[in-house]
Tab-separated table of C-alpha atoms in Angstrom:
chain	number	residue	atom	x	y	z
A	1	MET	CA	-82.981	-5.914	38.709
A	2	LEU	CA	-81.366	-8.718	40.701
A	3	ARG	CA	-77.666	-9.219	41.199
A	4	ILE	CA	-77.031	-12.949	40.908
A	5	GLU	CA	-73.714	-14.650	41.664
A	6	LEU	CA	-72.599	-18.276	41.388
A	7	LYS	CA	-69.421	-19.738	42.848
A	8	ALA	CA	-68.081	-23.153	43.830
A	9	ALA	CA	-69.770	-24.844	46.796
A	10	GLN	CA	-67.966	-24.682	50.128
A	11	SER	CA	-67.824	-28.485	50.186
A	12	GLY	CA	-65.753	-28.417	46.977
A	13	GLN	CA	-67.849	-31.242	45.492
A	14	PRO	CA	-67.842	-31.156	41.657
A	15	GLY	CA	-71.243	-30.358	40.163
A	16	HIS	CA	-72.321	-28.243	43.123
A	17	GLY	CA	-72.258	-24.476	43.529
A	18	GLU	CA	-73.392	-21.705	45.861
A	19	LEU	CA	-76.063	-19.420	44.373
A	20	THR	CA	-76.538	-15.917	45.847
A	21	VAL	CA	-79.335	-13.567	44.752
A	22	HIS	CA	-79.129	-9.953	45.962
A	23	GLY	CA	-82.234	-7.755	46.043
A	24	TRP	CA	-84.948	-10.449	46.204
A	25	GLN	CA	-87.959	-9.272	48.225
A	26	GLU	CA	-90.624	-11.902	47.501
A	27	GLY	CA	-89.909	-14.612	50.089
A	28	SER	CA	-88.273	-18.027	49.760
A	29	ASP	CA	-91.335	-20.290	49.426
A	30	ALA	CA	-92.227	-22.132	46.193
A	31	LEU	CA	-89.397	-20.570	44.200
A	32	GLU	CA	-89.012	-21.330	40.501
A	33	LEU	CA	-86.154	-20.466	38.159
A	34	THR	CA	-85.686	-20.164	34.405
A	35	VAL	CA	-82.309	-19.776	32.649
A	36	GLN	CA	-81.804	-18.117	29.245
A	37	ARG	CA	-78.491	-17.821	27.408
A	38	ASN	CA	-77.771	-14.754	25.345
A	39	GLN	CA	-76.082	-16.474	22.384
A	40	ASP	CA	-79.308	-17.722	20.797
A	41	GLY	CA	-82.008	-16.868	23.359
A	42	ARG	CA	-82.662	-20.528	24.239
A	43	TYR	CA	-83.797	-21.711	27.662
A	44	LEU	CA	-82.491	-24.492	29.901
A	45	GLY	CA	-84.821	-27.495	29.599
A	46	GLU	CA	-85.801	-30.191	32.067
A	47	SER	CA	-83.131	-32.635	30.872
A	48	GLY	CA	-80.293	-30.116	30.567
A	49	GLU	CA	-80.860	-29.348	26.879
A	50	TRP	CA	-81.488	-25.859	25.485
A	51	ASP	CA	-85.033	-25.275	24.136
A	52	THR	CA	-86.794	-22.393	22.438
A	53	SER	CA	-89.488	-22.172	25.130
A	54	PRO	CA	-88.810	-21.431	28.821
A	55	SER	CA	-88.869	-24.191	31.447
A	56	TRP	CA	-89.399	-23.412	35.119
A	57	HIS	CA	-87.218	-25.344	37.564
A	58	THR	CA	-88.108	-25.760	41.235
A	59	LEU	CA	-85.522	-24.028	43.407
A	60	ASP	CA	-85.270	-25.596	46.857
A	61	GLY	CA	-82.916	-25.089	49.781
A	62	LEU	CA	-82.392	-21.323	49.495
A	63	ASN	CA	-82.580	-19.140	52.610
A	64	LEU	CA	-83.638	-15.491	52.560
A	65	VAL	CA	-81.865	-13.055	54.908
A	66	ASP	CA	-82.032	-9.264	54.422
A	67	GLU	CA	-83.179	-9.470	50.782
A	68	LYS	CA	-80.440	-11.990	49.939
A	69	LEU	CA	-81.209	-15.525	48.824
A	70	ASN	CA	-78.420	-18.012	49.380
A	71	GLY	CA	-78.135	-21.753	48.996
A	72	GLU	CA	-76.567	-24.667	47.166
A	73	VAL	CA	-77.550	-25.853	43.694
A	74	GLY	CA	-76.636	-29.161	42.083
A	75	PRO	CA	-75.590	-30.672	38.736
A	76	TRP	CA	-78.962	-29.919	37.080
A	77	LEU	CA	-77.864	-26.258	36.925
A	78	ILE	CA	-74.060	-26.435	37.202
A	79	ASP	CA	-73.367	-28.946	34.398
A	80	PRO	CA	-75.206	-27.065	31.577
A	81	LEU	CA	-73.656	-23.732	32.623
A	82	MET	CA	-70.109	-25.153	32.821
A	83	LEU	CA	-70.277	-26.299	29.197
A	84	ASP	CA	-69.645	-22.643	28.334
A	85	PRO	CA	-68.922	-20.621	31.517
A	86	GLN	CA	-67.976	-17.522	29.490
A	87	MET	CA	-71.501	-17.242	28.072
A	88	ALA	CA	-73.843	-14.625	29.595
A	89	TYR	CA	-76.979	-16.076	31.196
A	90	MET	CA	-80.192	-14.356	32.276
A	91	LEU	CA	-81.897	-15.900	35.329
A	92	GLN	CA	-85.509	-15.147	36.277
A	93	LEU	CA	-87.029	-16.081	39.655
A	94	ARG	CA	-90.703	-16.198	40.561
A	95	ASN	CA	-93.164	-17.378	43.185
A	96	GLU	CA	-96.708	-16.493	44.208
A	97	ASP	CA	-95.595	-13.085	45.507
A	98	GLY	CA	-93.830	-11.826	42.361
A	99	SER	CA	-90.905	-12.245	39.982
A	100	ASP	CA	-87.628	-10.549	39.054
A	101	LYS	CA	-84.553	-11.330	36.964
A	102	GLY	CA	-80.865	-10.527	36.545
A	103	VAL	CA	-77.729	-11.509	34.655
A	104	LEU	CA	-75.745	-14.350	36.242
A	105	ARG	CA	-72.162	-13.621	37.247
A	106	ILE	CA	-69.915	-16.690	37.613
A	107	LEU	CA	-67.146	-16.190	40.168
A	108	GLY	CA	-63.987	-18.278	40.120
A	109	THR	CA	-63.690	-21.833	38.830
A	110	ILE	CA	-66.579	-24.265	39.190
A	111	LEU	CA	-66.224	-27.937	38.247
A	112	SER	CA	-69.015	-29.955	36.637
A	113	SER	CA	-70.083	-33.291	38.090
A	114	LYS	CA	-68.126	-35.068	35.343
A	115	ALA	CA	-64.939	-34.012	37.102
A	116	ALA	CA	-65.810	-36.433	39.923
A	117	GLY	CA	-65.475	-39.413	37.570
A	118	ASN	CA	-68.800	-41.051	38.549
A	119	SER	CA	-72.340	-39.623	38.585
A	120	SER	CA	-73.929	-38.925	41.940
A	121	HIS	CA	-76.790	-41.260	40.904
A	122	ASP	CA	-74.489	-44.325	40.541
A	123	GLU	CA	-74.898	-47.116	43.063
A	124	LYS	CA	-72.412	-47.073	45.892
A	125	LYS	CA	-70.036	-49.964	45.802
A	126	VAL	CA	-69.206	-51.716	49.099
A	127	GLU	CA	-65.534	-52.344	49.367
A	128	ARG	CA	-64.517	-55.399	51.327
A	129	LYS	CA	-61.211	-55.261	53.077
A	130	ALA	CA	-59.015	-58.191	52.215
A	131	GLU	CA	-57.875	-60.174	55.231
A	132	PRO	CA	-54.148	-60.169	55.616
A	133	VAL	CA	-52.530	-63.417	54.543
A	134	ILE	CA	-49.912	-64.648	56.978
A	135	ALA	CA	-47.192	-66.477	55.160
A	136	PRO	CA	-45.870	-69.589	56.904
A	137	VAL	CA	-42.524	-69.202	58.537
A	138	VAL	CA	-40.007	-71.408	56.799
A	139	GLU	CA	-37.092	-72.303	58.988
A	140	PRO	CA	-33.789	-72.306	57.133
A	141	GLU	CA	-32.118	-75.639	56.713
A	142	PRO	CA	-29.010	-76.062	58.848
A	143	VAL	CA	-25.837	-75.400	56.931
A	144	PRO	CA	-23.160	-77.927	57.667
A	145	LEU	CA	-20.042	-76.442	59.107
A	146	PRO	CA	-16.852	-76.988	57.130
A	147	GLU	CA	-14.556	-79.611	58.535
A	148	PRO	CA	-11.411	-78.157	60.059
A	149	GLU	CA	-8.350	-78.562	57.919
A	150	ALA	CA	-5.726	-80.879	59.140
A	151	GLU	CA	-2.886	-79.151	60.833
A	152	PRO	CA	0.417	-79.557	59.075
A	153	GLU	CA	2.734	-81.988	60.672
A	154	PRO	CA	5.690	-80.356	62.363
A	155	VAL	CA	8.954	-80.673	60.522
A	156	GLU	CA	11.610	-82.194	62.637
A	157	LEU	CA	14.922	-80.497	62.333
A	158	SER	CA	18.054	-82.361	63.012
A	159	LEU	CA	20.554	-80.614	65.226
A	160	ASP	CA	23.346	-82.305	63.366
A	161	GLU	CA	22.493	-80.703	59.996
A	162	PRO	CA	23.445	-77.013	59.556
A	163	LEU	CA	20.800	-74.522	58.471
A	164	VAL	CA	21.522	-73.206	54.992
A	165	ALA	CA	19.651	-70.036	53.827
A	166	GLU	CA	18.639	-70.074	50.217
A	167	PRO	CA	19.911	-67.022	48.287
A	168	ILE	CA	17.275	-64.502	47.276
A	169	ALA	CA	17.433	-63.398	43.674
A	170	PRO	CA	17.528	-59.585	43.216
A	171	PRO	CA	14.565	-58.045	41.311
A	172	PRO	CA	15.129	-57.275	37.646
A	173	PRO	CA	16.145	-53.696	36.942
A	174	ALA	CA	13.258	-51.412	35.934
A	175	THR	CA	13.187	-50.477	32.313
A	176	VAL	CA	13.077	-46.734	31.853
A	177	LYS	CA	11.031	-45.804	28.795
A	178	ASN	CA	11.431	-42.566	26.977
A	179	PRO	CA	8.284	-40.437	27.509
A	180	SER	CA	6.134	-40.144	24.368
A	181	LYS	CA	5.541	-36.649	22.954
A	182	LEU	CA	2.191	-37.611	21.325
A	183	PRO	CA	-0.126	-36.526	24.254
A	184	LEU	CA	1.608	-33.145	24.414
A	185	ILE	CA	1.111	-32.626	20.678
A	186	LEU	CA	-2.600	-33.526	20.946
A	187	ILE	CA	-3.140	-31.084	23.818
A	188	ILE	CA	-1.522	-28.270	21.839
A	189	LEU	CA	-3.723	-29.025	18.801
A	190	LEU	CA	-6.882	-28.993	20.949
A	191	LEU	CA	-5.962	-25.633	22.456
A	192	VAL	CA	-5.388	-24.148	18.997
A	193	LEU	CA	-8.767	-25.443	17.753
A	194	ALA	CA	-10.552	-24.085	20.835
A	195	LEU	CA	-9.021	-20.631	20.383
A	196	ALA	CA	-9.982	-20.626	16.689
A	197	ALA	CA	-13.575	-21.612	17.480
A	198	ALA	CA	-13.853	-18.891	20.129
A	199	ALA	CA	-12.520	-16.264	17.730
A	200	TRP	CA	-14.990	-17.351	15.035
A	201	TRP	CA	-17.916	-17.213	17.451
A	202	PHE	CA	-17.197	-13.762	18.874
A	203	LEU	CA	-16.008	-12.079	15.663
A	204	LEU	CA	-18.143	-13.646	12.930
A	205	ARG	CA	-21.348	-14.730	14.681
A	206	LYS	CA	-22.118	-11.488	16.544
A	207	PRO	CA	-23.877	-9.668	13.653
A	208	ALA	CA	-25.941	-12.750	12.838
A	209	THR	CA	-26.993	-13.056	16.488
A	210	GLU	CA	-28.133	-9.433	16.547
A	211	ASP	CA	-30.152	-9.956	13.351
A	212	THR	CA	-31.743	-13.064	14.800
A	213	ALA	CA	-32.637	-11.209	18.010
A	214	ALA	CA	-34.164	-8.357	16.033
A	215	THR	CA	-36.178	-10.804	13.944
A	216	SER	CA	-37.333	-12.800	16.983
A	217	SER	CA	-38.401	-9.617	18.776
A	218	THR	CA	-40.884	-8.838	16.023
A	219	THR	CA	-42.058	-12.372	15.215
A	220	PRO	CA	-44.253	-13.019	18.322
A	221	ALA	CA	-46.134	-9.756	17.895
A	222	ALA	CA	-46.869	-10.589	14.270
A	223	GLY	CA	-47.970	-14.111	15.263
A	224	ASP	CA	-50.242	-12.812	18.020
A	225	ALA	CA	-51.857	-10.298	15.665
A	226	ALA	CA	-52.383	-13.015	13.032
A	227	VAL	CA	-54.462	-15.282	15.273
A	228	CYS	CA	-56.774	-12.406	16.240
A	229	SER	CA	-57.416	-10.785	12.865
A	230	ALA	CA	-60.134	-10.572	10.250
A	231	GLN	CA	-58.127	-12.924	8.037
A	232	ALA	CA	-57.947	-15.574	10.770
A	233	LEU	CA	-61.694	-15.168	11.324
A	234	SER	CA	-62.451	-15.717	7.629
A	235	GLU	CA	-60.161	-18.751	7.414
A	236	GLY	CA	-61.456	-20.415	10.593
A	237	SER	CA	-64.777	-22.250	10.407
A	238	GLU	CA	-65.181	-23.037	14.133
A	239	ASP	CA	-66.140	-20.141	16.396
A	240	LEU	CA	-64.801	-21.676	19.611
A	241	ALA	CA	-61.348	-22.501	18.163
A	242	PHE	CA	-60.955	-18.953	16.826
A	243	ILE	CA	-62.107	-17.345	20.108
A	244	GLN	CA	-59.707	-19.450	22.191
A	245	ALA	CA	-56.750	-18.614	19.933
A	246	CYS	CA	-57.660	-14.926	19.858
A	247	LEU	CA	-58.054	-14.595	23.637
A	248	LYS	CA	-54.867	-16.582	24.239
A	249	SER	CA	-52.919	-13.875	22.411
A	250	ASN	CA	-54.088	-11.396	25.103
A	251	PRO	CA	-55.556	-8.794	22.724
A	252	SER	CA	-56.181	-5.199	23.787
A	253	SER	CA	-59.642	-3.668	24.139
A	254	GLU	CA	-59.268	-1.982	20.753
A	255	GLN	CA	-58.345	-5.275	19.067
A	256	VAL	CA	-61.329	-7.045	20.615
A	257	LEU	CA	-63.746	-4.330	19.483
A	258	GLU	CA	-62.260	-4.466	15.975
A	259	MET	CA	-62.738	-8.247	15.886
A	260	ILE	CA	-66.341	-7.849	17.097
A	261	ALA	CA	-66.996	-5.396	14.254
A	262	ALA	CA	-65.469	-7.843	11.743
A	263	ALA	CA	-67.545	-10.706	13.173
A	264	LYS	CA	-70.707	-8.603	12.804
A	265	GLU	CA	-69.978	-8.045	9.114
A	266	ALA	CA	-69.336	-11.779	8.661
A	267	LYS	CA	-72.595	-12.647	10.491
A	268	ARG	CA	-70.613	-14.650	13.079
A	269	CYS	CA	-72.894	-13.772	16.003
A	270	GLY	CA	-71.463	-16.554	18.182
A	271	VAL	CA	-68.055	-14.874	18.022
A	272	VAL	CA	-69.613	-11.484	18.791
A	273	GLN	CA	-71.503	-12.716	21.867
A	274	ARG	CA	-68.642	-14.739	23.327
A	275	LEU	CA	-65.959	-12.103	22.844
A	276	TYR	CA	-68.240	-9.510	24.428
A	277	ALA	CA	-69.160	-11.740	27.382
A	278	HIS	CA	-65.638	-13.043	28.093
A	279	LYS	CA	-63.862	-9.687	28.053
A	280	ALA	CA	-66.665	-7.847	29.856
A	281	GLN	CA	-66.910	-10.481	32.602
A	282	SER	CA	-63.128	-10.328	33.079
A	283	GLY	CA	-63.399	-6.605	33.900
A	284	ASP	CA	-62.585	-4.910	30.579
A	285	ALA	CA	-64.409	-1.582	31.045
A	286	ALA	CA	-64.298	-0.547	27.366
A	287	VAL	CA	-65.774	-3.832	26.130
A	288	ALA	CA	-68.398	-3.896	28.905
A	289	TYR	CA	-69.450	-0.347	27.970
A	290	ALA	CA	-69.772	-1.295	24.292
A	291	TYR	CA	-71.743	-4.424	25.216
A	292	ALA	CA	-74.126	-2.390	27.377
A	293	ARG	CA	-74.837	-0.037	24.476
A	294	GLU	CA	-75.797	-3.041	22.341
A	295	TYR	CA	-78.676	-3.732	24.773
A	296	ASP	CA	-79.426	-0.112	25.704
A	297	PRO	CA	-82.824	0.880	24.241
A	298	GLN	CA	-81.348	4.310	23.486
A	299	HIS	CA	-78.549	2.864	21.313
A	300	HIS	CA	-79.822	-0.542	20.174
A	301	THR	CA	-79.732	-1.233	16.431
A	302	SER	CA	-82.101	-3.823	15.002
A	303	GLY	CA	-80.957	-6.433	12.512
A	304	GLY	CA	-77.687	-7.180	14.309
A	305	CYS	CA	-76.527	-9.977	16.564
A	306	ILE	CA	-78.474	-8.519	19.525
A	307	GLU	CA	-82.055	-9.221	18.504
A	308	ALA	CA	-83.855	-6.962	20.991
A	309	ALA	CA	-83.058	-4.180	23.433
A	310	ASP	CA	-83.067	-5.036	27.149
A	311	GLY	CA	-82.664	-2.263	29.699
A	312	GLU	CA	-81.911	-4.623	32.591
A	313	THR	CA	-79.124	-6.400	30.718
A	314	ALA	CA	-77.729	-3.041	29.600
A	315	ALA	CA	-77.712	-1.846	33.219
A	316	TYR	CA	-75.814	-4.956	34.276
A	317	TRP	CA	-72.997	-4.337	31.766
A	318	TYR	CA	-73.003	-0.577	32.478
A	319	GLU	CA	-72.455	-1.410	36.146
A	320	ILE	CA	-69.387	-3.543	35.315
A	321	ALA	CA	-68.049	-0.730	33.118
A	322	VAL	CA	-68.489	1.852	35.893
A	323	ASN	CA	-66.936	-0.402	38.551
A	324	ASN	CA	-63.788	-0.795	36.425
A	325	ASP	CA	-63.778	2.772	35.006
A	326	PRO	CA	-65.433	5.224	37.417
A	327	GLY	CA	-64.533	8.107	35.100
A	328	ASN	CA	-66.955	6.968	32.392
A	329	GLN	CA	-69.655	9.608	32.926
A	330	ASP	CA	-71.920	8.386	30.136
A	331	ALA	CA	-71.997	4.858	31.592
A	332	SER	CA	-72.792	6.232	35.062
A	333	GLN	CA	-75.586	8.436	33.724
A	334	ARG	CA	-77.182	5.674	31.664
A	335	LEU	CA	-76.944	3.290	34.609
A	336	GLU	CA	-78.847	5.706	36.843
A	337	GLU	CA	-81.486	6.314	34.199
A	338	LEU	CA	-82.045	2.592	33.548
A	339	LYS	CA	-82.409	1.834	37.249
A	340	LYS	CA	-85.256	4.327	37.670
C-alpha cells in the first residue's frame, strides 16, 4: 500500500500542490492516476466532476528517487480536492509495469486556483505605463508693494508756551463680590451620591454578580453540547452546517463517536464519513481506530455507511491510530496482519 501526501507547492501559487508517493516501485513513465472519494465512492472525472465510473488521468512531471515519486500537480487535481479537504480520498497509480494505491493525506493548507482571482487560462493583459504629464509652470503674478504711509508732520513747540501735563484719572476701585456658596454645595452633593452608589454596588450587587458568574460558567458548556447532539442532528437538514458547528465546539473523542452512532441510526452517512475523516486526519487516535475497524475485513458490518471492507484503507487508519497512540496493541497487531 502506498503512502501518498499532498501539500502546497513551494512556489505558493494557488491551485498548485506538491504530490509525494512513498513506496512506488514501478517507474515514472506513462503514469496514470484515478481518484475516488469515500463519501459516495465516486471518481474524479475529466472535467472535475465526480462520476460513478473511474477516469484515468495522465500524471506528468513526477520524478522517482529511491521508491519515492515527487512532483507538482495543477488545478485539475487541486481544485476538486479543495472543495472538501476533510474528505478521505483513495488514489490509485498505474503504468505498464504495475499498479498500486493508497489513501491521500493532505498536509497543511492548500489554496485552490480560485484564490488567485483569475484562471491560469485567461489571456495576459499588457499594461501600458502612462507617461508622466508635466504640468506647466505658472509664474505668480507680481504683488504690488503697499505704498509707504506718510510720515506725520513734526509738531512745532513754542518755547514761549509752558508745557502742561494732563492729569491722569485714577482707575475705578475694584468691586469685591461675595463668593457664592453654590459650587461648594454641588460638590458636597456629588460626593454624597458617589458614596451612596459605591455602597449599593459593593453591598447589594455582590450576590447577584456571583449568581451571574455561576450561571455564565455553565452556559457555554450547555451551548457547546447542544450544537453537537442527537437533537441538533435531527433538527438540522444540512450535513455540512451541522458538522462545522459540531467541530467548532471542540468535542471530545467520546462525543464524536456518540454522534457517529446517532448519524448511523439516522442514515446520515455524509455526517458519519466526514466526522470520521476530519477527526482521524487531525490525529485523534480513538476515532482513527474506530474508522479503521469500519473497513477492517475482520470487523466490517454490511448494510452500514461503509459499503465494503477494504484492508488497505483499514491499514491506513490503523497506522494513524498507532502513531498517535503507540499503546494500542490491537491496532498494532491488525496493522501488521493487514500489511502481510
